[in-house]
Every structure is written in C-alpha cells, then in structure tokens.
C-alpha cells in the first residue's frame, strides 16, 4: 500500500511541475508580448507626432481626379487597410511628381511598374511618394521638380472598379495619407466664385 502511495505522490508532483511549467511559459509569453508591442507603434500605422508638410503643388494625375478609394490606415503592422489613395485616371495618362525630389526607385514590383520619389526638405527620414502602375520614363537618381512627368499610367488589373493609379506616402516604414501633402486650395472641388465686397 505504501508503494502505491509513493507512486501516486510522484504522479501528483509530476502533474504539478507540468502545470507550473506551463503556467510560467504562458506568463512569460504574455509579458513578452506586452513588452514588445505596447511601447512601439506599428510601422504601418501613423503616430500622433507624425506631421506631413503640405509641399505638394500638383495632383499626380489630371487636374482634380476623383478619389476612388481613400486612405485607410491599418491599426497594426500586418492588419488590413489601404496604405495610400486610388485616383481615377485612364491608362496612358501622364503621371507627375507632386513635389520636388529625387527618384529613389523605378522598376517593377510583382509585375507592376512602380516609381518612388524621395521628397526634398521633408525631414529625416524624408517623405517618399510612390506611384503605380506606371511605365517610368525616369531612372533612379533623377532629380524632379513639381509637375515633372515620371511616366505614364499602365493598364493593369487592380482593385478599382475603373482604371486608377495608386498613390502612396511613407516616412521610413510608416504609411501616411498622401492627400495630406496637398494644400487646401488643391483639394477644393468646384469652380471659384467671386462675391461682392459689400
């Protein structure tokens, strides 16, 4: 009988050790997750201190294109969202630089033409605009001014109901709303009206 009690106590101790090990692993995992995620903002989500200077002086396509899909920032790095804006434009439309800078990339990504421009005098790290799908007419390192033609809009399958260009904005790894580059007078719709002074 004492032999059975010894076996029973040994099993009880083994179960207790297993539960304590599991509990400590779970606690360490939860504390580790809280430690690594709480202090930092997700690279895909903007932080409160992010500010974007309204340095843009031209729309990238057309005069006042329709915004087919607006910017929807992701709540976390890998969450769903829309990391840019889609602007309505027919294939073959000229795609222009919205502000002065330097071409930091021109090539194909996942079969789509992409061109990126690092904007001048926008801080450290500098703001970077991206345009796709674009058949680039410039190469990496080329300097651009506002309105410089970067290339032409390619016909490509996309998530837009009509032909569109995806326009993005980043500072480092943080995605931002590209429309924030444009001053209010460029964002206004409709013709200007003069009113009497008195």
CSV table of C-alpha atoms in Angstrom, one decimal:
chain,number,residue,atom,x,y,z
A,1,UNK,CA,0.0,0.0,0.0
A,2,UNK,CA,2.8,2.4,0.7
A,3,UNK,CA,4.3,1.6,-2.7
A,4,UNK,CA,1.0,2.8,-4.3
A,5,UNK,CA,1.0,6.0,-2.2
A,6,UNK,CA,4.6,6.7,-3.3
A,7,UNK,CA,3.6,6.2,-7.0
A,8,UNK,CA,0.5,8.4,-6.5
A,9,UNK,CA,2.6,11.2,-4.8
A,10,UNK,CA,5.2,11.0,-7.6
A,11,UNK,CA,2.5,11.4,-10.3
A,12,UNK,CA,0.9,14.3,-8.4
A,13,UNK,CA,4.3,16.1,-8.2
A,14,UNK,CA,4.9,15.4,-11.9
A,15,UNK,CA,1.5,16.9,-12.8
A,16,UNK,CA,2.1,19.9,-10.5
A,17,UNK,CA,5.5,20.5,-12.1
A,18,UNK,CA,4.0,20.3,-15.6
A,19,UNK,CA,1.2,22.8,-14.7
A,20,UNK,CA,3.7,25.2,-13.1
A,21,UNK,CA,6.0,24.9,-16.2
A,22,UNK,CA,3.0,25.6,-18.5
A,23,UNK,CA,1.9,28.5,-16.3
A,24,UNK,CA,5.3,30.1,-16.3
A,25,UNK,CA,5.7,29.7,-20.1
A,26,UNK,CA,2.3,31.3,-20.6
A,27,UNK,CA,3.1,34.1,-18.2
A,28,UNK,CA,6.5,34.7,-19.9
A,29,UNK,CA,4.8,34.8,-23.3
A,30,UNK,CA,2.1,37.2,-22.3
A,31,UNK,CA,4.6,39.5,-20.5
A,32,UNK,CA,7.0,39.3,-23.5
A,33,UNK,CA,4.2,40.2,-25.9
A,34,UNK,CA,3.1,43.1,-23.8
A,35,UNK,CA,6.7,44.3,-23.5
A,36,UNK,CA,7.4,44.1,-27.2
A,37,UNK,CA,4.1,45.5,-28.6
A,38,UNK,CA,3.0,48.1,-26.1
A,39,UNK,CA,5.8,50.7,-26.3
A,40,UNK,CA,6.0,50.9,-30.1
A,41,UNK,CA,3.6,52.0,-32.7
A,42,UNK,CA,3.1,49.7,-35.6
A,43,UNK,CA,5.3,50.7,-38.6
A,44,UNK,CA,2.2,50.7,-40.8
A,45,UNK,CA,0.2,52.9,-38.5
A,46,UNK,CA,1.0,56.6,-38.1
A,47,UNK,CA,1.7,58.0,-34.7
A,48,UNK,CA,0.3,61.2,-33.2
A,49,UNK,CA,3.5,63.1,-33.7
A,50,UNK,CA,3.7,62.4,-37.5
A,51,UNK,CA,3.2,65.6,-39.4
A,52,UNK,CA,3.2,66.0,-43.1
A,53,UNK,CA,4.1,69.3,-44.6
A,54,UNK,CA,1.8,70.4,-47.5
A,55,UNK,CA,4.7,70.6,-50.0
A,56,UNK,CA,2.6,69.2,-53.0
A,57,UNK,CA,1.8,71.7,-55.7
A,58,UNK,CA,0.2,69.4,-58.3
A,59,UNK,CA,-2.0,66.3,-58.4
A,60,UNK,CA,-0.1,63.2,-59.7
A,61,UNK,CA,-2.7,62.6,-62.4
A,62,UNK,CA,-5.2,65.0,-64.0
A,63,UNK,CA,-6.3,68.4,-62.6
A,64,UNK,CA,-8.6,67.2,-59.8
A,65,UNK,CA,-9.0,63.4,-60.1
A,66,UNK,CA,-11.7,61.5,-58.3
A,67,UNK,CA,-10.5,59.6,-55.2
A,68,UNK,CA,-11.8,56.1,-56.0
A,69,UNK,CA,-10.6,54.8,-52.6
A,70,UNK,CA,-9.3,56.8,-49.7
A,71,UNK,CA,-6.5,56.1,-47.3
A,72,UNK,CA,-7.4,53.7,-44.5
A,73,UNK,CA,-4.5,53.3,-42.1
A,74,UNK,CA,-4.1,49.8,-40.7
A,75,UNK,CA,-4.4,49.5,-36.9
A,76,UNK,CA,-1.3,47.3,-36.7
A,77,UNK,CA,1.6,46.5,-39.0
A,78,UNK,CA,0.1,43.5,-40.7
A,79,UNK,CA,-3.6,44.4,-40.5
A,80,UNK,CA,-5.9,45.1,-43.4
A,81,UNK,CA,-6.1,48.7,-44.6
A,82,UNK,CA,-5.4,50.8,-47.6
A,83,UNK,CA,-1.9,52.3,-47.5
A,84,UNK,CA,-2.5,55.1,-50.0
A,85,UNK,CA,-5.2,56.5,-52.2
A,86,UNK,CA,-6.5,55.4,-55.6
A,87,UNK,CA,-7.1,58.2,-58.1
A,88,UNK,CA,-9.2,57.8,-61.2
A,89,UNK,CA,-7.3,58.1,-64.4
A,90,UNK,CA,-7.3,56.4,-67.8
A,91,UNK,CA,-4.4,54.3,-68.9
A,92,UNK,CA,-1.8,56.4,-70.8
A,93,UNK,CA,-2.3,59.4,-68.5
A,94,UNK,CA,0.9,61.3,-67.7
A,95,UNK,CA,1.9,60.7,-64.0
A,96,UNK,CA,3.6,63.8,-62.5
A,97,UNK,CA,5.7,64.5,-59.4
A,98,UNK,CA,3.6,66.3,-56.8
A,99,UNK,CA,6.7,68.0,-55.2
A,100,UNK,CA,10.4,68.4,-55.9
A,101,UNK,CA,12.8,65.5,-55.0
A,102,UNK,CA,14.8,62.6,-56.4
A,103,UNK,CA,13.7,59.3,-57.9
A,104,UNK,CA,14.6,56.6,-55.4
A,105,UNK,CA,13.2,53.7,-57.3
A,106,UNK,CA,11.9,53.0,-60.8
A,107,UNK,CA,11.2,49.4,-61.8
A,108,UNK,CA,8.8,46.5,-61.5
A,109,UNK,CA,7.4,45.1,-58.3
A,110,UNK,CA,5.2,42.0,-58.6
A,111,UNK,CA,4.8,42.6,-62.3
A,112,UNK,CA,3.6,46.2,-61.8
A,113,UNK,CA,5.6,49.3,-62.7
A,114,UNK,CA,6.4,51.4,-59.7
A,115,UNK,CA,8.2,54.7,-59.3
A,116,UNK,CA,9.1,56.3,-55.9
A,117,UNK,CA,10.3,59.9,-55.3
A,118,UNK,CA,12.1,61.0,-52.1
A,119,UNK,CA,10.8,64.5,-51.4
A,120,UNK,CA,13.3,67.3,-50.8
A,121,UNK,CA,13.5,69.1,-47.4
A,122,UNK,CA,10.9,66.9,-45.7
A,123,UNK,CA,12.9,65.8,-42.6
A,124,UNK,CA,14.8,62.7,-41.6
A,125,UNK,CA,13.9,60.2,-42.8
A,126,UNK,CA,12.5,62.1,-45.8
A,127,UNK,CA,9.0,61.6,-47.1
A,128,UNK,CA,8.7,59.2,-50.1
A,129,UNK,CA,5.8,59.1,-52.6
A,130,UNK,CA,5.1,56.0,-54.7
A,131,UNK,CA,3.0,55.8,-57.9
A,132,UNK,CA,1.8,52.6,-59.5
A,133,UNK,CA,1.1,51.1,-62.1
A,134,UNK,CA,3.4,53.4,-64.0
A,135,UNK,CA,5.7,52.9,-67.0
A,136,UNK,CA,8.5,55.0,-65.8
A,137,UNK,CA,10.3,57.5,-68.1
A,138,UNK,CA,12.9,58.3,-65.5
A,139,UNK,CA,15.5,56.3,-63.6
A,140,UNK,CA,16.8,56.1,-60.0
A,141,UNK,CA,18.8,59.2,-59.1
A,142,UNK,CA,17.0,61.6,-61.5
A,143,UNK,CA,16.1,64.9,-59.9
A,144,UNK,CA,12.5,66.1,-60.4
A,145,UNK,CA,10.5,69.3,-59.8
A,146,UNK,CA,6.8,69.7,-59.2
A,147,UNK,CA,5.0,68.6,-62.3
A,148,UNK,CA,7.9,66.6,-63.8
A,149,UNK,CA,6.4,63.7,-65.8
A,150,UNK,CA,7.5,60.5,-64.1
A,151,UNK,CA,5.9,58.2,-66.7
A,152,UNK,CA,2.5,57.1,-68.0
A,153,UNK,CA,-0.2,55.1,-66.2
A,154,UNK,CA,-0.2,51.5,-67.3
A,155,UNK,CA,-3.4,49.5,-67.9
A,156,UNK,CA,-3.3,46.9,-65.2
A,157,UNK,CA,-5.8,44.8,-63.3
A,158,UNK,CA,-6.5,46.4,-59.9
A,159,UNK,CA,-9.0,46.5,-57.1
A,160,UNK,CA,-10.5,49.7,-58.5
A,161,UNK,CA,-13.8,49.5,-60.4
A,162,UNK,CA,-12.4,51.7,-63.1
A,163,UNK,CA,-8.8,52.5,-64.2
A,164,UNK,CA,-6.9,54.1,-61.4
A,165,UNK,CA,-3.4,55.0,-60.0
A,166,UNK,CA,-2.4,54.0,-56.5
A,167,UNK,CA,-0.5,56.9,-54.8
A,168,UNK,CA,1.3,56.2,-51.6
A,169,UNK,CA,3.3,58.1,-49.0
A,170,UNK,CA,5.7,56.9,-46.4
A,171,UNK,CA,8.2,58.2,-43.8
A,172,UNK,CA,10.6,55.4,-43.1
A,173,UNK,CA,8.4,52.4,-42.6
A,174,UNK,CA,5.3,54.4,-41.6
A,175,UNK,CA,2.5,54.8,-44.1
A,176,UNK,CA,0.8,58.3,-44.2
A,177,UNK,CA,-2.1,59.8,-46.1
A,178,UNK,CA,-0.7,61.2,-49.4
A,179,UNK,CA,-3.6,63.7,-49.7
A,180,UNK,CA,-2.0,65.5,-46.7
A,181,UNK,CA,0.8,66.6,-49.0
A,182,UNK,CA,-1.7,68.8,-50.9
A,183,UNK,CA,-2.6,72.3,-49.6
A,184,UNK,CA,-6.3,73.1,-49.1
A,185,UNK,CA,-6.6,75.1,-52.3
A,186,UNK,CA,-5.6,72.0,-54.4
A,187,UNK,CA,-8.1,69.8,-52.5
A,188,UNK,CA,-11.2,72.0,-53.1
A,189,UNK,CA,-13.7,70.9,-55.6
A,190,UNK,CA,-15.8,73.1,-58.0
A,191,UNK,CA,-15.1,76.5,-59.6
A,192,UNK,CA,-14.1,79.5,-57.5
A,193,UNK,CA,-16.8,82.2,-57.2
A,194,UNK,CA,-16.3,85.9,-56.7
A,195,UNK,CA,-18.6,87.5,-54.3
A,196,UNK,CA,-19.4,91.2,-53.9
A,197,UNK,CA,-17.4,93.1,-51.3
A,198,UNK,CA,-20.4,94.7,-49.6
